[in-house]
Amino acid sequence: MIEKTDVAIIGAGPVGLFAVFELGLLNINCHLIDNLDKVGGQCAELYPEKPIYDIPSRPVVTGQELTDELIKQIEPFKPKFHLNQQVEKIEKTSYGWIVETSIGQKIEAKCLVVAAGAGSFVPRKPPVENIDNFENINVYYAIRDKAKFEGKELLIAGGGDSALDWTNELSKNSKVTLIHRRKEFRAAPDSVSKMQELEKNGKINFLQGQIKQINESKNNKIKIIYEKDGIISDVEVDYLLPFFGLKMELGPISEWGLNLHENLIKVDTEKFETSTPSIFAIGDINWYPGKLKLILSGFHEAALMAQEVFKYCFPDKKNIFRYTTSSKELQKKLGV
């Protein structure tokens, strides 16, 4: 089934969320697509507790606080979120565009707005040649459902917060082994202490080394070959969970025929439209002379973008600019 909307926003970070607000003021409905499992982009995923000091009127706000308040701000416009999926293809239609995501979801929209930060978050993978063959079977880079791993033998790889937090959590119901190339960790001291206490009490195992190879084994298990100081060893498990952090990639966007500048999308500064009509780009994903990669810059870009999108959504209507401070109509939409 194809869902229909006015605008499909690719990216549910702060700039994508504020775009919903600006578009909503113009009676434009939005769907948002993001490959993370939560709304908020980098702010929510990478630094939810990190203070941000350059949001107008807010001397300080954390990434999660900013996300929460933007979500509250757009509640009157009832956007629909499609999380845990990435836009893989776009196709021109008489209506506008159909986007198809990595899980087969199809959304048809009059305009597309790319607000994907610096691209999509993708996991950093261990440098193992055949790891793709085991992904989503025995190898998972994120945990969506803890129940899947209960009672199983797990090898968690990494030395950061995610690796140690999941080691501590999953050890409650599973047999967990943690592997890291050294005994020093980058995680929060409290998480490290908990992990070391679990190891001391025999609740988890710790291996020092680097993963070199993955082989199939019996009973749907996999055999992990690892190396330490030139010595090769192996461990057999049900699942490998590598937590080496995330990186940013432009991903399928690079194949959409848009004009690019150093892996960023070129736009004009009047309406933030790309080289392809009815496709817009706002936030860190775009480039123009003098571009500053600031959240507040993305907010400004979203406001100007919305004015142009109105022309595509309502070609027979005249857009009368109104201020939220004085327009009773806008205040009614906002419920104030």
XYZ file of C-alpha atoms in Angstrom:
336
model
C 0.000 0.000 0.000
C 1.230 3.503 -0.842
C 0.642 6.197 1.753
C 0.001 9.697 0.443
C 1.010 13.039 1.955
C 1.986 16.539 0.911
C 5.659 16.389 1.897
C 8.019 13.546 2.762
C 10.836 14.745 5.015
C 13.923 12.556 4.992
C 15.476 12.949 8.416
C 13.782 13.463 11.799
C 16.444 15.555 13.495
C 15.845 19.084 14.855
C 15.772 20.725 11.405
C 13.381 18.112 9.998
C 11.128 18.548 13.025
C 11.066 22.334 12.709
C 10.266 21.952 9.015
C 7.048 20.189 10.091
C 6.146 23.306 12.082
C 6.792 25.747 9.237
C 4.956 23.549 6.736
C 2.118 22.920 9.162
C 1.448 26.639 9.479
C 0.729 26.536 5.738
C -1.663 23.549 6.019
C 0.929 21.194 4.528
C 0.952 17.642 5.921
C 4.190 15.743 6.479
C 5.584 12.260 6.871
C 9.118 11.890 8.262
C 11.489 9.007 7.541
C 14.598 8.225 9.582
C 16.871 5.219 9.821
C 17.300 5.659 13.576
C 14.866 4.048 16.004
C 14.084 7.364 17.634
C 13.256 10.947 16.691
C 15.898 13.645 17.155
C 18.803 12.760 14.867
C 22.298 13.406 16.205
C 20.913 15.335 19.188
C 19.030 12.300 20.488
C 21.407 9.571 19.306
C 24.883 10.981 19.948
C 24.578 13.688 22.583
C 21.200 13.662 24.360
C 22.803 15.064 27.533
C 25.264 17.400 25.834
C 24.520 21.103 26.402
C 23.874 23.298 23.351
C 24.477 27.019 23.834
C 23.512 28.648 20.529
C 19.762 28.064 20.267
C 18.061 31.491 20.298
C 16.444 32.393 23.650
C 17.892 29.272 25.307
C 21.102 29.974 27.253
C 21.552 26.204 27.457
C 19.512 23.203 26.320
C 20.476 19.546 25.989
C 20.043 17.623 22.774
C 17.186 15.593 24.249
C 15.453 18.650 25.709
C 15.572 20.381 22.334
C 14.161 17.275 20.654
C 11.363 16.920 23.204
C 10.322 20.557 22.840
C 10.344 20.426 19.036
C 8.139 17.315 19.155
C 5.736 19.135 21.468
C 5.750 22.172 19.154
C 4.632 20.129 16.134
C 1.962 18.056 17.901
C -0.893 20.183 16.453
C 0.145 19.150 12.927
C 0.093 15.390 13.612
C 3.073 14.305 11.483
C 3.585 10.596 10.823
C 6.966 9.037 11.585
C 8.540 6.098 9.766
C 11.547 5.042 11.872
C 14.123 2.258 11.558
C 14.191 2.607 7.780
C 16.149 4.416 5.108
C 14.891 5.860 1.840
C 16.389 3.632 -0.840
C 14.661 4.798 -4.041
C 12.723 7.755 -5.351
C 10.549 7.807 -8.464
C 8.871 10.740 -10.230
C 5.092 10.521 -10.579
C 2.328 12.765 -11.849
C 1.516 13.560 -8.217
C 5.107 14.296 -7.237
C 7.391 11.562 -5.935
C 7.190 8.043 -4.557
C 9.854 7.152 -2.028
C 10.530 3.524 -1.130
C 12.307 2.639 2.103
C 14.588 -0.204 3.095
C 11.642 -2.143 4.581
C 9.430 -1.706 1.527
C 7.330 1.206 2.810
C 6.125 3.457 -0.041
C 5.102 7.079 0.441
C 3.890 9.408 -2.297
C 4.408 13.135 -1.772
C 4.215 16.324 -3.789
C 7.639 17.437 -2.526
C 10.655 15.850 -0.867
C 12.680 17.625 1.804
C 16.083 16.158 2.604
C 16.943 17.064 6.191
C 19.302 14.186 6.832
C 22.038 16.022 8.721
C 25.340 14.962 7.233
C 23.719 11.807 5.886
C 22.449 8.558 7.376
C 23.788 6.982 10.525
C 25.262 3.595 9.667
C 27.139 1.230 11.988
C 30.900 0.900 11.900
C 31.496 -2.719 10.996
C 34.352 -4.997 12.035
C 36.843 -5.384 9.156
C 35.704 -8.928 8.388
C 35.353 -9.815 4.714
C 32.229 -11.983 4.844
C 30.327 -10.266 7.669
C 27.549 -9.184 5.271
C 26.539 -12.842 4.876
C 25.589 -13.045 8.565
C 23.923 -9.661 9.087
C 20.396 -9.832 10.511
C 20.884 -13.574 11.002
C 23.717 -13.983 13.512
C 25.146 -10.450 13.460
C 23.245 -7.397 14.711
C 24.519 -3.825 15.077
C 21.597 -2.628 17.206
C 19.186 -4.218 19.637
C 15.524 -3.593 18.917
C 14.100 -6.495 20.951
C 16.026 -7.838 23.944
C 13.839 -10.938 24.087
C 15.462 -12.246 20.892
C 18.749 -12.752 22.735
C 17.476 -14.239 26.001
C 19.090 -17.544 26.893
C 21.554 -17.296 24.003
C 25.340 -17.213 23.835
C 26.408 -13.726 22.799
C 29.707 -12.152 21.799
C 29.621 -8.369 22.239
C 32.467 -6.487 20.536
C 33.587 -2.978 21.467
C 34.865 -0.832 24.286
C 32.475 2.131 24.354
C 29.266 2.906 26.201
C 26.985 0.817 23.988
C 29.172 -2.291 24.233
C 29.493 -2.160 28.013
C 25.926 -1.081 28.705
C 24.560 -3.970 26.658
C 27.067 -6.373 28.224
C 25.783 -5.424 31.657
C 22.136 -5.563 30.621
C 22.091 -8.746 28.520
C 24.147 -10.686 31.057
C 20.982 -10.818 33.218
C 19.381 -13.386 30.903
C 22.111 -14.568 28.522
C 25.628 -15.955 28.477
C 27.697 -12.933 27.440
C 31.307 -12.650 26.338
C 32.823 -9.210 25.743
C 35.734 -8.834 23.321
C 37.879 -5.727 23.001
C 41.341 -5.114 21.637
C 42.642 -3.819 24.978
C 41.709 -3.802 28.664
C 41.092 -0.050 28.698
C 37.590 1.141 27.819
C 36.021 4.380 26.574
C 32.758 3.858 28.443
C 31.444 5.661 31.522
C 33.411 4.640 34.653
C 30.261 3.270 36.303
C 29.582 0.968 33.347
C 33.196 -0.227 33.361
C 33.015 -0.961 37.084
C 29.808 -2.954 36.687
C 31.283 -4.975 33.824
C 34.452 -5.734 35.771
C 32.409 -6.826 38.775
C 30.359 -9.158 36.567
C 33.579 -10.648 35.161
C 35.030 -11.068 38.648
C 31.912 -12.948 39.744
C 31.896 -15.166 36.657
C 28.726 -13.620 35.252
C 30.422 -12.652 31.958
C 33.614 -13.575 30.112
C 36.129 -11.084 28.755
C 38.400 -11.721 25.785
C 41.193 -9.433 24.651
C 41.734 -9.471 20.914
C 40.432 -8.452 17.494
C 37.891 -10.310 15.363
C 39.415 -11.669 12.173
C 36.887 -14.050 10.673
C 33.360 -15.442 10.984
C 32.511 -19.002 10.004
C 29.292 -20.998 10.047
C 29.022 -23.605 12.781
C 26.535 -26.256 13.895
C 22.991 -25.613 15.157
C 22.783 -22.187 13.479
C 25.686 -20.886 15.542
C 28.747 -19.025 14.260
C 32.429 -19.453 15.052
C 34.332 -16.196 15.626
C 38.055 -16.299 14.925
C 40.010 -13.673 16.872
C 43.671 -12.763 17.313
C 45.757 -11.464 20.203
C 49.492 -10.900 19.967
C 49.713 -13.169 16.937
C 47.840 -16.018 18.610
C 44.668 -17.189 16.877
C 41.729 -18.438 18.966
C 38.021 -18.962 18.421
C 34.709 -18.795 20.251
C 31.350 -20.240 19.220
C 28.195 -18.172 19.839
C 24.614 -17.698 18.710
C 24.998 -13.996 17.976
C 27.729 -11.426 17.421
C 26.815 -7.885 18.484
C 29.469 -5.406 17.294
C 29.125 -1.963 18.902
C 31.827 0.149 17.263
C 29.772 3.316 17.032
C 28.108 5.033 14.085
C 29.366 6.907 11.062
C 27.651 9.202 8.595
C 27.174 8.395 4.914
C 25.252 10.187 2.188
C 23.946 6.767 1.182
C 21.355 6.346 -1.609
C 20.893 10.150 -1.803
C 24.123 10.293 -3.812
C 22.402 8.296 -6.583
C 19.394 10.612 -7.030
C 20.998 12.836 -9.668
C 21.179 15.926 -7.452
C 24.024 18.394 -7.957
C 26.572 17.829 -5.192
C 29.432 19.828 -3.706
C 31.950 17.743 -1.739
C 29.306 15.144 -0.878
C 26.749 17.764 0.133
C 23.625 18.831 -1.795
C 23.850 22.178 -3.598
C 20.854 24.472 -3.082
C 19.899 28.053 -3.844
C 19.524 30.456 -0.924
C 16.146 31.828 -1.948
C 14.116 28.661 -1.439
C 16.653 25.908 -0.659
C 15.592 23.879 -3.652
C 18.027 21.416 -5.185
C 18.897 21.064 -8.864
C 15.790 18.873 -9.176
C 12.505 20.798 -8.918
C 10.316 19.947 -5.882
C 13.226 18.353 -4.014
C 14.618 20.552 -1.239
C 17.549 20.189 1.155
C 17.899 21.891 4.535
C 20.301 21.585 7.441
C 23.807 20.121 7.441
C 23.130 18.038 4.315
C 23.093 21.097 2.036
C 25.728 23.494 0.703
C 25.730 27.059 -0.551
C 28.327 29.847 -0.370
C 28.693 30.995 3.223
C 26.948 27.928 4.672
C 27.232 27.569 8.461
C 26.489 24.144 9.931
C 24.341 25.337 12.804
C 20.926 24.162 13.953
C 19.667 27.746 13.867
C 20.750 28.018 10.211
C 18.673 24.935 9.455
C 15.661 26.509 11.146
C 15.989 29.566 8.877
C 16.318 27.345 5.811
C 13.187 25.418 6.811
C 11.151 28.625 6.971
C 12.145 29.735 3.461
C 11.752 26.227 2.060
C 8.164 26.039 3.326
C 7.175 29.162 1.403
C 8.278 27.577 -1.881
C 6.769 24.177 -1.088
C 3.391 25.913 -0.685
C 3.476 26.731 -4.422
C 3.813 23.027 -5.307
C 1.138 21.911 -2.860
C -1.379 24.642 -3.637
C -0.580 25.995 -7.111
C -3.947 27.746 -7.387
C -3.743 29.529 -4.046
C -1.993 32.702 -2.989
C 0.162 32.388 0.101
C -0.577 35.272 2.466
C 2.284 35.598 4.942
C 1.112 35.807 8.568
C 2.812 36.130 11.950
C 1.994 33.657 14.705
C 1.956 36.545 17.196
C -0.955 38.310 15.497
C -2.781 35.761 13.319
C -5.843 34.308 15.044
C -5.965 31.621 12.346
C -2.420 30.427 13.094
C -2.997 30.604 16.833
C -6.079 28.409 16.411
C -3.975 25.818 14.566
C -1.477 25.876 17.423
C -4.179 25.571 20.043
C -3.250 28.806 21.825
